[in-house]
């Protein structure tokens, strides 16, 4: 039998464009989480700033995150703009562990003004930790049934997402998560941006949560920046 998996969802404080300060905040969250996997919100490393410079996987400013993962044995799934092959950046997920970082996923379903600034990704993605396969998503992806279906077709045990919503729309995440859990019988973990950021989000929702395959909420953060909650997936 596989070992249970401790997953945390974090909503660190974020300074617009300040990758150095934000990397330190991510490292603090990783240490506080005491989890094998720590999920972060959409574009958590730069803020939701459309003109933020893409972050390369080998960017030395990621060193505090790599060091925290090395100390804790964690895999961090970090939101950031990442370079694209066509000259346009993507909204991406960096998978960071004690050995470094790599681009693990590029958001496929762009919303709002995002298509004016970013290119969509072209394929769903999974990251593996021993005994577990985690499907990756970013924000609007979670509201597109095809995305969850295509990701689930890769064989997943959990669907994990970094998201950003306004406080007034906070339970959109719950509606989507419960739908994914019911359709595919998987755990769902959503790390939700808290505080304020660019793109018209002066009051982001926070309330990061983890849902069991039966749709029950098993961990929930408040709306405040800096919160981290975790759950044991079994």
mmCIF file with all atom_site columns, C-alpha atoms in Angstrom:
data_model
loop_
_atom_site.group_PDB
_atom_site.id
_atom_site.type_symbol
_atom_site.label_atom_id
_atom_site.label_alt_id
_atom_site.label_comp_id
_atom_site.label_asym_id
_atom_site.label_entity_id
_atom_site.label_seq_id
_atom_site.pdbx_PDB_ins_code
_atom_site.Cartn_x
_atom_site.Cartn_y
_atom_site.Cartn_z
_atom_site.occupancy
_atom_site.B_iso_or_equiv
_atom_site.pdbx_formal_charge
_atom_site.auth_seq_id
_atom_site.auth_comp_id
_atom_site.auth_asym_id
_atom_site.auth_atom_id
_atom_site.pdbx_PDB_model_num
ATOM 1   C CA . UNK A 1 1   ? 0.000   0.000  0.000   1.00 0.00 ? 1   UNK A CA 1
ATOM 2   C CA . UNK A 1 2   ? 1.172   3.511  -0.739  1.00 0.00 ? 2   UNK A CA 1
ATOM 3   C CA . UNK A 1 3   ? 2.060   5.941  2.008   1.00 0.00 ? 3   UNK A CA 1
ATOM 4   C CA . UNK A 1 4   ? -0.372  8.776  2.829   1.00 0.00 ? 4   UNK A CA 1
ATOM 5   C CA . UNK A 1 5   ? 0.591   12.112 1.313   1.00 0.00 ? 5   UNK A CA 1
ATOM 6   C CA . UNK A 1 6   ? 0.663   15.366 3.273   1.00 0.00 ? 6   UNK A CA 1
ATOM 7   C CA . UNK A 1 7   ? -0.347  18.261 1.021   1.00 0.00 ? 7   UNK A CA 1
ATOM 8   C CA . UNK A 1 8   ? -0.432  21.922 2.036   1.00 0.00 ? 8   UNK A CA 1
ATOM 9   C CA . UNK A 1 9   ? -1.988  24.929 0.325   1.00 0.00 ? 9   UNK A CA 1
ATOM 10  C CA . UNK A 1 10  ? -0.317  28.258 1.017   1.00 0.00 ? 10  UNK A CA 1
ATOM 11  C CA . UNK A 1 11  ? -1.221  31.878 0.385   1.00 0.00 ? 11  UNK A CA 1
ATOM 12  C CA . UNK A 1 12  ? 1.984   33.857 1.081   1.00 0.00 ? 12  UNK A CA 1
ATOM 13  C CA . UNK A 1 13  ? 2.243   37.596 1.248   1.00 0.00 ? 13  UNK A CA 1
ATOM 14  C CA . UNK A 1 14  ? 3.214   38.945 -2.153  1.00 0.00 ? 14  UNK A CA 1
ATOM 15  C CA . UNK A 1 15  ? 4.971   42.122 -3.219  1.00 0.00 ? 15  UNK A CA 1
ATOM 16  C CA . UNK A 1 16  ? 4.344   43.113 -6.826  1.00 0.00 ? 16  UNK A CA 1
ATOM 17  C CA . UNK A 1 17  ? 7.271   42.173 -9.095  1.00 0.00 ? 17  UNK A CA 1
ATOM 18  C CA . UNK A 1 18  ? 9.572   41.458 -6.121  1.00 0.00 ? 18  UNK A CA 1
ATOM 19  C CA . UNK A 1 19  ? 10.748  37.906 -6.797  1.00 0.00 ? 19  UNK A CA 1
ATOM 20  C CA . UNK A 1 20  ? 13.451  38.131 -4.118  1.00 0.00 ? 20  UNK A CA 1
ATOM 21  C CA . UNK A 1 21  ? 11.036  39.031 -1.301  1.00 0.00 ? 21  UNK A CA 1
ATOM 22  C CA . UNK A 1 22  ? 8.378   36.657 -2.568  1.00 0.00 ? 22  UNK A CA 1
ATOM 23  C CA . UNK A 1 23  ? 10.825  33.749 -2.772  1.00 0.00 ? 23  UNK A CA 1
ATOM 24  C CA . UNK A 1 24  ? 11.650  34.319 0.901   1.00 0.00 ? 24  UNK A CA 1
ATOM 25  C CA . UNK A 1 25  ? 7.934   34.299 1.747   1.00 0.00 ? 25  UNK A CA 1
ATOM 26  C CA . UNK A 1 26  ? 7.520   31.042 -0.175  1.00 0.00 ? 26  UNK A CA 1
ATOM 27  C CA . UNK A 1 27  ? 10.431  29.525 1.726   1.00 0.00 ? 27  UNK A CA 1
ATOM 28  C CA . UNK A 1 28  ? 8.840   30.502 5.046   1.00 0.00 ? 28  UNK A CA 1
ATOM 29  C CA . UNK A 1 29  ? 5.558   28.906 3.981   1.00 0.00 ? 29  UNK A CA 1
ATOM 30  C CA . UNK A 1 30  ? 7.304   25.693 2.952   1.00 0.00 ? 30  UNK A CA 1
ATOM 31  C CA . UNK A 1 31  ? 9.011   25.405 6.319   1.00 0.00 ? 31  UNK A CA 1
ATOM 32  C CA . UNK A 1 32  ? 5.768   26.149 8.158   1.00 0.00 ? 32  UNK A CA 1
ATOM 33  C CA . UNK A 1 33  ? 3.760   23.653 6.102   1.00 0.00 ? 33  UNK A CA 1
ATOM 34  C CA . UNK A 1 34  ? 5.605   20.494 7.161   1.00 0.00 ? 34  UNK A CA 1
ATOM 35  C CA . UNK A 1 35  ? 4.227   18.828 4.039   1.00 0.00 ? 35  UNK A CA 1
ATOM 36  C CA . UNK A 1 36  ? 5.509   16.643 1.226   1.00 0.00 ? 36  UNK A CA 1
ATOM 37  C CA . UNK A 1 37  ? 3.796   18.892 -1.360  1.00 0.00 ? 37  UNK A CA 1
ATOM 38  C CA . UNK A 1 38  ? 3.112   22.619 -0.980  1.00 0.00 ? 38  UNK A CA 1
ATOM 39  C CA . UNK A 1 39  ? 0.838   24.296 -3.525  1.00 0.00 ? 39  UNK A CA 1
ATOM 40  C CA . UNK A 1 40  ? 0.985   28.056 -4.163  1.00 0.00 ? 40  UNK A CA 1
ATOM 41  C CA . UNK A 1 41  ? -1.437  30.461 -5.912  1.00 0.00 ? 41  UNK A CA 1
ATOM 42  C CA . UNK A 1 42  ? -1.450  31.637 -9.512  1.00 0.00 ? 42  UNK A CA 1
ATOM 43  C CA . UNK A 1 43  ? 1.571   33.878 -10.242 1.00 0.00 ? 43  UNK A CA 1
ATOM 44  C CA . UNK A 1 44  ? 2.458   33.843 -6.557  1.00 0.00 ? 44  UNK A CA 1
ATOM 45  C CA . UNK A 1 45  ? 6.106   34.628 -7.228  1.00 0.00 ? 45  UNK A CA 1
ATOM 46  C CA . UNK A 1 46  ? 5.518   37.960 -9.010  1.00 0.00 ? 46  UNK A CA 1
ATOM 47  C CA . UNK A 1 47  ? 1.929   38.884 -8.265  1.00 0.00 ? 47  UNK A CA 1
ATOM 48  C CA . UNK A 1 48  ? -0.731  38.951 -10.953 1.00 0.00 ? 48  UNK A CA 1
ATOM 49  C CA . UNK A 1 49  ? 1.142   41.548 -12.973 1.00 0.00 ? 49  UNK A CA 1
ATOM 50  C CA . UNK A 1 50  ? 0.797   41.115 -16.713 1.00 0.00 ? 50  UNK A CA 1
ATOM 51  C CA . UNK A 1 51  ? 4.101   42.866 -17.426 1.00 0.00 ? 51  UNK A CA 1
ATOM 52  C CA . UNK A 1 52  ? 6.145   40.927 -14.877 1.00 0.00 ? 52  UNK A CA 1
ATOM 53  C CA . UNK A 1 53  ? 9.303   39.473 -16.414 1.00 0.00 ? 53  UNK A CA 1
ATOM 54  C CA . UNK A 1 54  ? 9.207   35.701 -16.926 1.00 0.00 ? 54  UNK A CA 1
ATOM 55  C CA . UNK A 1 55  ? 11.057  33.655 -14.323 1.00 0.00 ? 55  UNK A CA 1
ATOM 56  C CA . UNK A 1 56  ? 13.480  31.050 -15.660 1.00 0.00 ? 56  UNK A CA 1
ATOM 57  C CA . UNK A 1 57  ? 13.689  27.717 -13.884 1.00 0.00 ? 57  UNK A CA 1
ATOM 58  C CA . UNK A 1 58  ? 17.384  28.345 -13.193 1.00 0.00 ? 58  UNK A CA 1
ATOM 59  C CA . UNK A 1 59  ? 16.823  31.877 -11.845 1.00 0.00 ? 59  UNK A CA 1
ATOM 60  C CA . UNK A 1 60  ? 19.157  32.318 -8.834  1.00 0.00 ? 60  UNK A CA 1
ATOM 61  C CA . UNK A 1 61  ? 16.417  34.209 -7.004  1.00 0.00 ? 61  UNK A CA 1
ATOM 62  C CA . UNK A 1 62  ? 14.693  30.843 -6.490  1.00 0.00 ? 62  UNK A CA 1
ATOM 63  C CA . UNK A 1 63  ? 17.545  29.735 -4.203  1.00 0.00 ? 63  UNK A CA 1
ATOM 64  C CA . UNK A 1 64  ? 15.595  30.284 -0.930  1.00 0.00 ? 64  UNK A CA 1
ATOM 65  C CA . UNK A 1 65  ? 12.744  28.108 -2.223  1.00 0.00 ? 65  UNK A CA 1
ATOM 66  C CA . UNK A 1 66  ? 15.157  25.371 -3.310  1.00 0.00 ? 66  UNK A CA 1
ATOM 67  C CA . UNK A 1 67  ? 16.904  25.517 0.068   1.00 0.00 ? 67  UNK A CA 1
ATOM 68  C CA . UNK A 1 68  ? 13.626  25.271 1.991   1.00 0.00 ? 68  UNK A CA 1
ATOM 69  C CA . UNK A 1 69  ? 12.596  22.259 -0.086  1.00 0.00 ? 69  UNK A CA 1
ATOM 70  C CA . UNK A 1 70  ? 15.966  20.632 0.553   1.00 0.00 ? 70  UNK A CA 1
ATOM 71  C CA . UNK A 1 71  ? 15.556  21.124 4.304   1.00 0.00 ? 71  UNK A CA 1
ATOM 72  C CA . UNK A 1 72  ? 12.002  19.796 4.446   1.00 0.00 ? 72  UNK A CA 1
ATOM 73  C CA . UNK A 1 73  ? 11.946  17.227 1.640   1.00 0.00 ? 73  UNK A CA 1
ATOM 74  C CA . UNK A 1 74  ? 9.078   19.139 0.061   1.00 0.00 ? 74  UNK A CA 1
ATOM 75  C CA . UNK A 1 75  ? 7.994   19.607 -3.526  1.00 0.00 ? 75  UNK A CA 1
ATOM 76  C CA . UNK A 1 76  ? 6.747   23.178 -4.026  1.00 0.00 ? 76  UNK A CA 1
ATOM 77  C CA . UNK A 1 77  ? 4.396   24.021 -6.889  1.00 0.00 ? 77  UNK A CA 1
ATOM 78  C CA . UNK A 1 78  ? 4.979   27.733 -7.429  1.00 0.00 ? 78  UNK A CA 1
ATOM 79  C CA . UNK A 1 79  ? 3.004   30.116 -9.642  1.00 0.00 ? 79  UNK A CA 1
ATOM 80  C CA . UNK A 1 80  ? 4.983   32.382 -11.974 1.00 0.00 ? 80  UNK A CA 1
ATOM 81  C CA . UNK A 1 81  ? 5.135   33.767 -15.497 1.00 0.00 ? 81  UNK A CA 1
ATOM 82  C CA . UNK A 1 82  ? 7.554   31.547 -17.405 1.00 0.00 ? 82  UNK A CA 1
ATOM 83  C CA . UNK A 1 83  ? 9.295   31.908 -20.777 1.00 0.00 ? 83  UNK A CA 1
ATOM 84  C CA . UNK A 1 84  ? 7.642   30.594 -23.930 1.00 0.00 ? 84  UNK A CA 1
ATOM 85  C CA . UNK A 1 85  ? 9.082   29.172 -27.127 1.00 0.00 ? 85  UNK A CA 1
ATOM 86  C CA . UNK A 1 86  ? 7.224   31.678 -29.320 1.00 0.00 ? 86  UNK A CA 1
ATOM 87  C CA . UNK A 1 87  ? 8.529   34.778 -27.554 1.00 0.00 ? 87  UNK A CA 1
ATOM 88  C CA . UNK A 1 88  ? 5.356   35.193 -25.485 1.00 0.00 ? 88  UNK A CA 1
ATOM 89  C CA . UNK A 1 89  ? 5.412   34.068 -21.857 1.00 0.00 ? 89  UNK A CA 1
ATOM 90  C CA . UNK A 1 90  ? 3.093   31.571 -20.236 1.00 0.00 ? 90  UNK A CA 1
ATOM 91  C CA . UNK A 1 91  ? 1.356   31.558 -16.870 1.00 0.00 ? 91  UNK A CA 1
ATOM 92  C CA . UNK A 1 92  ? 3.170   28.610 -15.399 1.00 0.00 ? 92  UNK A CA 1
ATOM 93  C CA . UNK A 1 93  ? 3.784   26.292 -12.498 1.00 0.00 ? 93  UNK A CA 1
ATOM 94  C CA . UNK A 1 94  ? 7.350   25.749 -11.354 1.00 0.00 ? 94  UNK A CA 1
ATOM 95  C CA . UNK A 1 95  ? 7.996   22.444 -9.615  1.00 0.00 ? 95  UNK A CA 1
ATOM 96  C CA . UNK A 1 96  ? 10.742  23.122 -7.077  1.00 0.00 ? 96  UNK A CA 1
ATOM 97  C CA . UNK A 1 97  ? 12.533  20.599 -4.893  1.00 0.00 ? 97  UNK A CA 1
ATOM 98  C CA . UNK A 1 98  ? 15.915  20.375 -3.194  1.00 0.00 ? 98  UNK A CA 1
ATOM 99  C CA . UNK A 1 99  ? 17.615  19.763 -6.514  1.00 0.00 ? 99  UNK A CA 1
ATOM 100 C CA . UNK A 1 100 ? 16.300  22.849 -8.305  1.00 0.00 ? 100 UNK A CA 1
ATOM 101 C CA . UNK A 1 101 ? 13.306  23.922 -10.367 1.00 0.00 ? 101 UNK A CA 1
ATOM 102 C CA . UNK A 1 102 ? 11.632  23.071 -13.650 1.00 0.00 ? 102 UNK A CA 1
ATOM 103 C CA . UNK A 1 103 ? 8.586   24.310 -15.540 1.00 0.00 ? 103 UNK A CA 1
ATOM 104 C CA . UNK A 1 104 ? 6.000   21.629 -14.804 1.00 0.00 ? 104 UNK A CA 1
ATOM 105 C CA . UNK A 1 105 ? 2.920   23.123 -16.435 1.00 0.00 ? 105 UNK A CA 1
ATOM 106 C CA . UNK A 1 106 ? 1.692   26.047 -18.566 1.00 0.00 ? 106 UNK A CA 1
ATOM 107 C CA . UNK A 1 107 ? -1.875  27.308 -18.100 1.00 0.00 ? 107 UNK A CA 1
ATOM 108 C CA . UNK A 1 108 ? -4.028  26.128 -20.980 1.00 0.00 ? 108 UNK A CA 1
ATOM 109 C CA . UNK A 1 109 ? -7.258  28.108 -20.570 1.00 0.00 ? 109 UNK A CA 1
ATOM 110 C CA . UNK A 1 110 ? -6.584  31.836 -20.364 1.00 0.00 ? 110 UNK A CA 1
ATOM 111 C CA . UNK A 1 111 ? -9.207  34.283 -19.132 1.00 0.00 ? 111 UNK A CA 1
ATOM 112 C CA . UNK A 1 112 ? -9.940  37.997 -19.093 1.00 0.00 ? 112 UNK A CA 1
ATOM 113 C CA . UNK A 1 113 ? -7.075  40.050 -20.518 1.00 0.00 ? 113 UNK A CA 1
ATOM 114 C CA . UNK A 1 114 ? -4.579  37.193 -20.241 1.00 0.00 ? 114 UNK A CA 1
ATOM 115 C CA . UNK A 1 115 ? -4.587  36.303 -23.979 1.00 0.00 ? 115 UNK A CA 1
ATOM 116 C CA . UNK A 1 116 ? -3.275  39.786 -24.718 1.00 0.00 ? 116 UNK A CA 1
ATOM 117 C CA . UNK A 1 117 ? -0.154  39.079 -22.673 1.00 0.00 ? 117 UNK A CA 1
ATOM 118 C CA . UNK A 1 118 ? 0.377   35.322 -22.496 1.00 0.00 ? 118 UNK A CA 1
ATOM 119 C CA . UNK A 1 119 ? 0.357   32.273 -24.737 1.00 0.00 ? 119 UNK A CA 1
ATOM 120 C CA . UNK A 1 120 ? -1.714  29.240 -23.705 1.00 0.00 ? 120 UNK A CA 1
ATOM 121 C CA . UNK A 1 121 ? -0.093  25.954 -22.838 1.00 0.00 ? 121 UNK A CA 1
ATOM 122 C CA . UNK A 1 122 ? -0.813  23.030 -25.119 1.00 0.00 ? 122 UNK A CA 1
ATOM 123 C CA . UNK A 1 123 ? -1.036  19.971 -22.868 1.00 0.00 ? 123 UNK A CA 1
ATOM 124 C CA . UNK A 1 124 ? -2.178  18.850 -19.425 1.00 0.00 ? 124 UNK A CA 1
ATOM 125 C CA . UNK A 1 125 ? 0.503   17.764 -16.992 1.00 0.00 ? 125 UNK A CA 1
ATOM 126 C CA . UNK A 1 126 ? 1.127   15.540 -14.008 1.00 0.00 ? 126 UNK A CA 1
ATOM 127 C CA . UNK A 1 127 ? 3.829   15.577 -11.341 1.00 0.00 ? 127 UNK A CA 1
ATOM 128 C CA . UNK A 1 128 ? 4.664   12.460 -9.387  1.00 0.00 ? 128 UNK A CA 1
ATOM 129 C CA . UNK A 1 129 ? 5.697   11.845 -5.829  1.00 0.00 ? 129 UNK A CA 1
ATOM 130 C CA . UNK A 1 130 ? 6.135   8.264  -4.642  1.00 0.00 ? 130 UNK A CA 1
ATOM 131 C CA . UNK A 1 131 ? 2.797   6.494  -4.956  1.00 0.00 ? 131 UNK A CA 1
ATOM 132 C CA . UNK A 1 132 ? 0.886   9.592  -6.084  1.00 0.00 ? 132 UNK A CA 1
ATOM 133 C CA . UNK A 1 133 ? 0.145   11.360 -9.354  1.00 0.00 ? 133 UNK A CA 1
ATOM 134 C CA . UNK A 1 134 ? -0.935  15.003 -9.110  1.00 0.00 ? 134 UNK A CA 1
ATOM 135 C CA . UNK A 1 135 ? -2.654  16.726 -12.029 1.00 0.00 ? 135 UNK A CA 1
ATOM 136 C CA . UNK A 1 136 ? -1.834  20.421 -12.385 1.00 0.00 ? 136 UNK A CA 1
ATOM 137 C CA . UNK A 1 137 ? -4.152  23.343 -13.091 1.00 0.00 ? 137 UNK A CA 1
ATOM 138 C CA . UNK A 1 138 ? -4.157  27.134 -12.914 1.00 0.00 ? 138 UNK A CA 1
ATOM 139 C CA . UNK A 1 139 ? -7.295  29.159 -12.152 1.00 0.00 ? 139 UNK A CA 1
ATOM 140 C CA . UNK A 1 140 ? -9.627  29.157 -15.201 1.00 0.00 ? 140 UNK A CA 1
ATOM 141 C CA . UNK A 1 141 ? -8.459  25.631 -16.066 1.00 0.00 ? 141 UNK A CA 1
ATOM 142 C CA . UNK A 1 142 ? -10.439 24.413 -13.061 1.00 0.00 ? 142 UNK A CA 1
ATOM 143 C CA . UNK A 1 143 ? -13.692 25.732 -14.537 1.00 0.00 ? 143 UNK A CA 1
ATOM 144 C CA . UNK A 1 144 ? -13.287 23.912 -17.851 1.00 0.00 ? 144 UNK A CA 1
ATOM 145 C CA . UNK A 1 145 ? -14.568 20.319 -17.587 1.00 0.00 ? 145 UNK A CA 1
ATOM 146 C CA . UNK A 1 146 ? -12.444 19.278 -20.542 1.00 0.00 ? 146 UNK A CA 1
ATOM 147 C CA . UNK A 1 147 ? -9.293  20.287 -18.690 1.00 0.00 ? 147 UNK A CA 1
ATOM 148 C CA . UNK A 1 148 ? -10.104 18.134 -15.678 1.00 0.00 ? 148 UNK A CA 1
ATOM 149 C CA . UNK A 1 149 ? -11.133 15.250 -17.942 1.00 0.00 ? 149 UNK A CA 1
ATOM 150 C CA . UNK A 1 150 ? -7.987  15.424 -20.062 1.00 0.00 ? 150 UNK A CA 1
ATOM 151 C CA . UNK A 1 151 ? -5.842  15.664 -16.939 1.00 0.00 ? 151 UNK A CA 1
ATOM 152 C CA . UNK A 1 152 ? -7.658  12.796 -15.249 1.00 0.00 ? 152 UNK A CA 1
ATOM 153 C CA . UNK A 1 153 ? -7.124  10.698 -18.372 1.00 0.00 ? 153 UNK A CA 1
ATOM 154 C CA . UNK A 1 154 ? -3.394  10.797 -17.589 1.00 0.00 ? 154 UNK A CA 1
ATOM 155 C CA . UNK A 1 155 ? -4.145  8.881  -14.397 1.00 0.00 ? 155 UNK A CA 1
ATOM 156 C CA . UNK A 1 156 ? -4.252  11.113 -11.317 1.00 0.00 ? 156 UNK A CA 1
ATOM 157 C CA . UNK A 1 157 ? -4.942  10.789 -7.608  1.00 0.00 ? 157 UNK A CA 1
ATOM 158 C CA . UNK A 1 158 ? -5.357  14.516 -6.993  1.00 0.00 ? 158 UNK A CA 1
ATOM 159 C CA . UNK A 1 159 ? -6.014  17.699 -8.965  1.00 0.00 ? 159 UNK A CA 1
ATOM 160 C CA . UNK A 1 160 ? -4.033  20.641 -7.579  1.00 0.00 ? 160 UNK A CA 1
ATOM 161 C CA . UNK A 1 161 ? -4.397  24.246 -8.655  1.00 0.00 ? 161 UNK A CA 1
ATOM 162 C CA . UNK A 1 162 ? -3.078  27.715 -8.011  1.00 0.00 ? 162 UNK A CA 1
ATOM 163 C CA . UNK A 1 163 ? -5.867  30.257 -8.403  1.00 0.00 ? 163 UNK A CA 1
ATOM 164 C CA . UNK A 1 164 ? -6.805  33.912 -8.038  1.00 0.00 ? 164 UNK A CA 1
ATOM 165 C CA . UNK A 1 165 ? -10.339 35.154 -7.419  1.00 0.00 ? 165 UNK A CA 1
ATOM 166 C CA . UNK A 1 166 ? -11.908 38.259 -5.924  1.00 0.00 ? 166 UNK A CA 1
ATOM 167 C CA . UNK A 1 167 ? -13.192 37.956 -2.369  1.00 0.00 ? 167 UNK A CA 1
ATOM 168 C CA . UNK A 1 168 ? -16.790 38.294 -3.552  1.00 0.00 ? 168 UNK A CA 1
ATOM 169 C CA . UNK A 1 169 ? -16.311 35.280 -5.820  1.00 0.00 ? 169 UNK A CA 1
ATOM 170 C CA . UNK A 1 170 ? -14.555 33.092 -3.279  1.00 0.00 ? 170 UNK A CA 1
ATOM 171 C CA . UNK A 1 171 ? -16.872 30.080 -3.523  1.00 0.00 ? 171 UNK A CA 1
ATOM 172 C CA . UNK A 1 172 ? -16.447 29.746 -7.273  1.00 0.00 ? 172 UNK A CA 1
ATOM 173 C CA . UNK A 1 173 ? -13.441 27.648 -6.279  1.00 0.00 ? 173 UNK A CA 1
ATOM 174 C CA . UNK A 1 174 ? -15.625 25.391 -4.155  1.00 0.00 ? 174 UNK A CA 1
ATOM 175 C CA . UNK A 1 175 ? -18.166 24.834 -6.903  1.00 0.00 ? 175 UNK A CA 1
ATOM 176 C CA . UNK A 1 176 ? -15.438 23.869 -9.339  1.00 0.00 ? 176 UNK A CA 1
ATOM 177 C CA . UNK A 1 177 ? -13.563 21.678 -6.882  1.00 0.00 ? 177 UNK A CA 1
ATOM 178 C CA . UNK A 1 178 ? -16.657 19.729 -5.883  1.00 0.00 ? 178 UNK A CA 1
ATOM 179 C CA . UNK A 1 179 ? -17.496 19.177 -9.542  1.00 0.00 ? 179 UNK A CA 1
ATOM 180 C CA . UNK A 1 180 ? -14.003 17.837 -10.292 1.00 0.00 ? 180 UNK A CA 1
ATOM 181 C CA . UNK A 1 181 ? -14.012 15.602 -7.215  1.00 0.00 ? 181 UNK A CA 1
ATOM 182 C CA . UNK A 1 182 ? -17.419 14.164 -8.088  1.00 0.00 ? 182 UNK A CA 1
ATOM 183 C CA . UNK A 1 183 ? -16.610 13.597 -11.752 1.00 0.00 ? 183 UNK A CA 1
ATOM 184 C CA . UNK A 1 184 ? -13.216 11.978 -11.252 1.00 0.00 ? 184 UNK A CA 1
ATOM 185 C CA . UNK A 1 185 ? -13.187 10.765 -7.630  1.00 0.00 ? 185 UNK A CA 1
ATOM 186 C CA . UNK A 1 186 ? -9.939  12.535 -6.815  1.00 0.00 ? 186 UNK A CA 1
ATOM 187 C CA . UNK A 1 187 ? -8.647  14.814 -4.096  1.00 0.00 ? 187 UNK A CA 1
ATOM 188 C CA . UNK A 1 188 ? -8.663  18.521 -5.023  1.00 0.00 ? 188 UNK A CA 1
ATOM 189 C CA . UNK A 1 189 ? -6.306  21.128 -3.550  1.00 0.00 ? 189 UNK A CA 1
ATOM 190 C CA . UNK A 1 190 ? -6.612  24.823 -4.359  1.00 0.00 ? 190 UNK A CA 1
ATOM 191 C CA . UNK A 1 191 ? -4.092  27.454 -3.277  1.00 0.00 ? 191 UNK A CA 1
ATOM 192 C CA . UNK A 1 192 ? -5.834  30.810 -3.531  1.00 0.00 ? 192 UNK A CA 1
ATOM 193 C CA . UNK A 1 193 ? -4.155  34.227 -3.721  1.00 0.00 ? 193 UNK A CA 1
ATOM 194 C CA . UNK A 1 194 ? -4.763  36.382 -0.617  1.00 0.00 ? 194 UNK A CA 1
ATOM 195 C CA . UNK A 1 195 ? -4.337  40.112 -0.116  1.00 0.00 ? 195 UNK A CA 1
ATOM 196 C CA . UNK A 1 196 ? -4.152  42.441 -3.110  1.00 0.00 ? 196 UNK A CA 1
ATOM 197 C CA . UNK A 1 197 ? -2.465  42.178 -6.477  1.00 0.00 ? 197 UNK A CA 1
ATOM 198 C CA . UNK A 1 198 ? -2.585  43.572 -10.002 1.00 0.00 ? 198 UNK A CA 1
ATOM 199 C CA . UNK A 1 199 ? -5.039  42.919 -12.800 1.00 0.00 ? 199 UNK A CA 1
ATOM 200 C CA . UNK A 1 200 ? -7.940  44.435 -10.872 1.00 0.00 ? 200 UNK A CA 1
ATOM 201 C CA . UNK A 1 201 ? -7.704  42.380 -7.681  1.00 0.00 ? 201 UNK A CA 1
ATOM 202 C CA . UNK A 1 202 ? -7.478  44.786 -4.724  1.00 0.00 ? 202 UNK A CA 1
ATOM 203 C CA . UNK A 1 203 ? -9.123  42.180 -2.469  1.00 0.00 ? 203 UNK A CA 1
ATOM 204 C CA . UNK A 1 204 ? -8.249  38.609 -3.390  1.00 0.00 ? 204 UNK A CA 1
ATOM 205 C CA . UNK A 1 205 ? -10.210 35.748 -1.895  1.00 0.00 ? 205 UNK A CA 1
ATOM 206 C CA . UNK A 1 206 ? -7.702  33.608 -0.029  1.00 0.00 ? 206 UNK A CA 1
ATOM 207 C CA . UNK A 1 207 ? -9.585  30.705 1.626   1.00 0.00 ? 207 UNK A CA 1
ATOM 208 C CA . UNK A 1 208 ? -7.313  28.029 0.170   1.00 0.00 ? 208 UNK A CA 1
ATOM 209 C CA . UNK A 1 209 ? -8.883  24.603 0.635   1.00 0.00 ? 209 UNK A CA 1
ATOM 210 C CA . UNK A 1 210 ? -8.447  20.867 0.201   1.00 0.00 ? 210 UNK A CA 1
ATOM 211 C CA . UNK A 1 211 ? -11.378 18.598 -0.703  1.00 0.00 ? 211 UNK A CA 1
ATOM 212 C CA . UNK A 1 212 ? -11.678 14.840 -0.310  1.00 0.00 ? 212 UNK A CA 1
ATOM 213 C CA . UNK A 1 213 ? -12.915 12.756 -3.269  1.00 0.00 ? 213 UNK A CA 1
ATOM 214 C CA . UNK A 1 214 ? -16.411 12.752 -1.733  1.00 0.00 ? 214 UNK A CA 1
ATOM 215 C CA . UNK A 1 215 ? -16.496 16.569 -1.869  1.00 0.00 ? 215 UNK A CA 1
ATOM 216 C CA . UNK A 1 216 ? -15.897 17.233 1.834   1.00 0.00 ? 216 UNK A CA 1
ATOM 217 C CA . UNK A 1 217 ? -13.644 20.158 2.766   1.00 0.00 ? 217 UNK A CA 1
ATOM 218 C CA . UNK A 1 218 ? -10.877 18.698 4.933   1.00 0.00 ? 218 UNK A CA 1
ATOM 219 C CA . UNK A 1 219 ? -8.702  21.815 5.311   1.00 0.00 ? 219 UNK A CA 1
ATOM 220 C CA . UNK A 1 220 ? -9.487  25.509 4.865   1.00 0.00 ? 220 UNK A CA 1
ATOM 221 C CA . UNK A 1 221 ? -7.506  28.719 5.339   1.00 0.00 ? 221 UNK A CA 1
ATOM 222 C CA . UNK A 1 222 ? -8.952  32.108 6.125   1.00 0.00 ? 222 UNK A CA 1
ATOM 223 C CA . UNK A 1 223 ? -8.788  35.110 3.797   1.00 0.00 ? 223 UNK A CA 1
ATOM 224 C CA . UNK A 1 224 ? -5.608  36.535 5.307   1.00 0.00 ? 224 UNK A CA 1
ATOM 225 C CA . UNK A 1 225 ? -2.192  36.544 3.591   1.00 0.00 ? 225 UNK A CA 1
ATOM 226 C CA . UNK A 1 226 ? 0.345   34.225 5.168   1.00 0.00 ? 226 UNK A CA 1
ATOM 227 C CA . UNK A 1 227 ? -2.014  31.344 5.963   1.00 0.00 ? 227 UNK A CA 1
ATOM 228 C CA . UNK A 1 228 ? -0.994  27.729 5.333   1.00 0.00 ? 228 UNK A CA 1
ATOM 229 C CA . UNK A 1 229 ? -3.198  24.674 5.892   1.00 0.00 ? 229 UNK A CA 1
ATOM 230 C CA . UNK A 1 230 ? -2.589  21.018 5.178   1.00 0.00 ? 230 UNK A CA 1
ATOM 231 C CA . UNK A 1 231 ? -4.306  17.667 4.962   1.00 0.00 ? 231 UNK A CA 1
ATOM 232 C CA . UNK A 1 232 ? -3.277  14.019 4.850   1.00 0.00 ? 232 UNK A CA 1
ATOM 233 C CA . UNK A 1 233 ? -4.349  12.317 1.626   1.00 0.00 ? 233 UNK A CA 1
ATOM 234 C CA . UNK A 1 234 ? -4.778  8.579  1.935   1.00 0.00 ? 234 UNK A CA 1
#
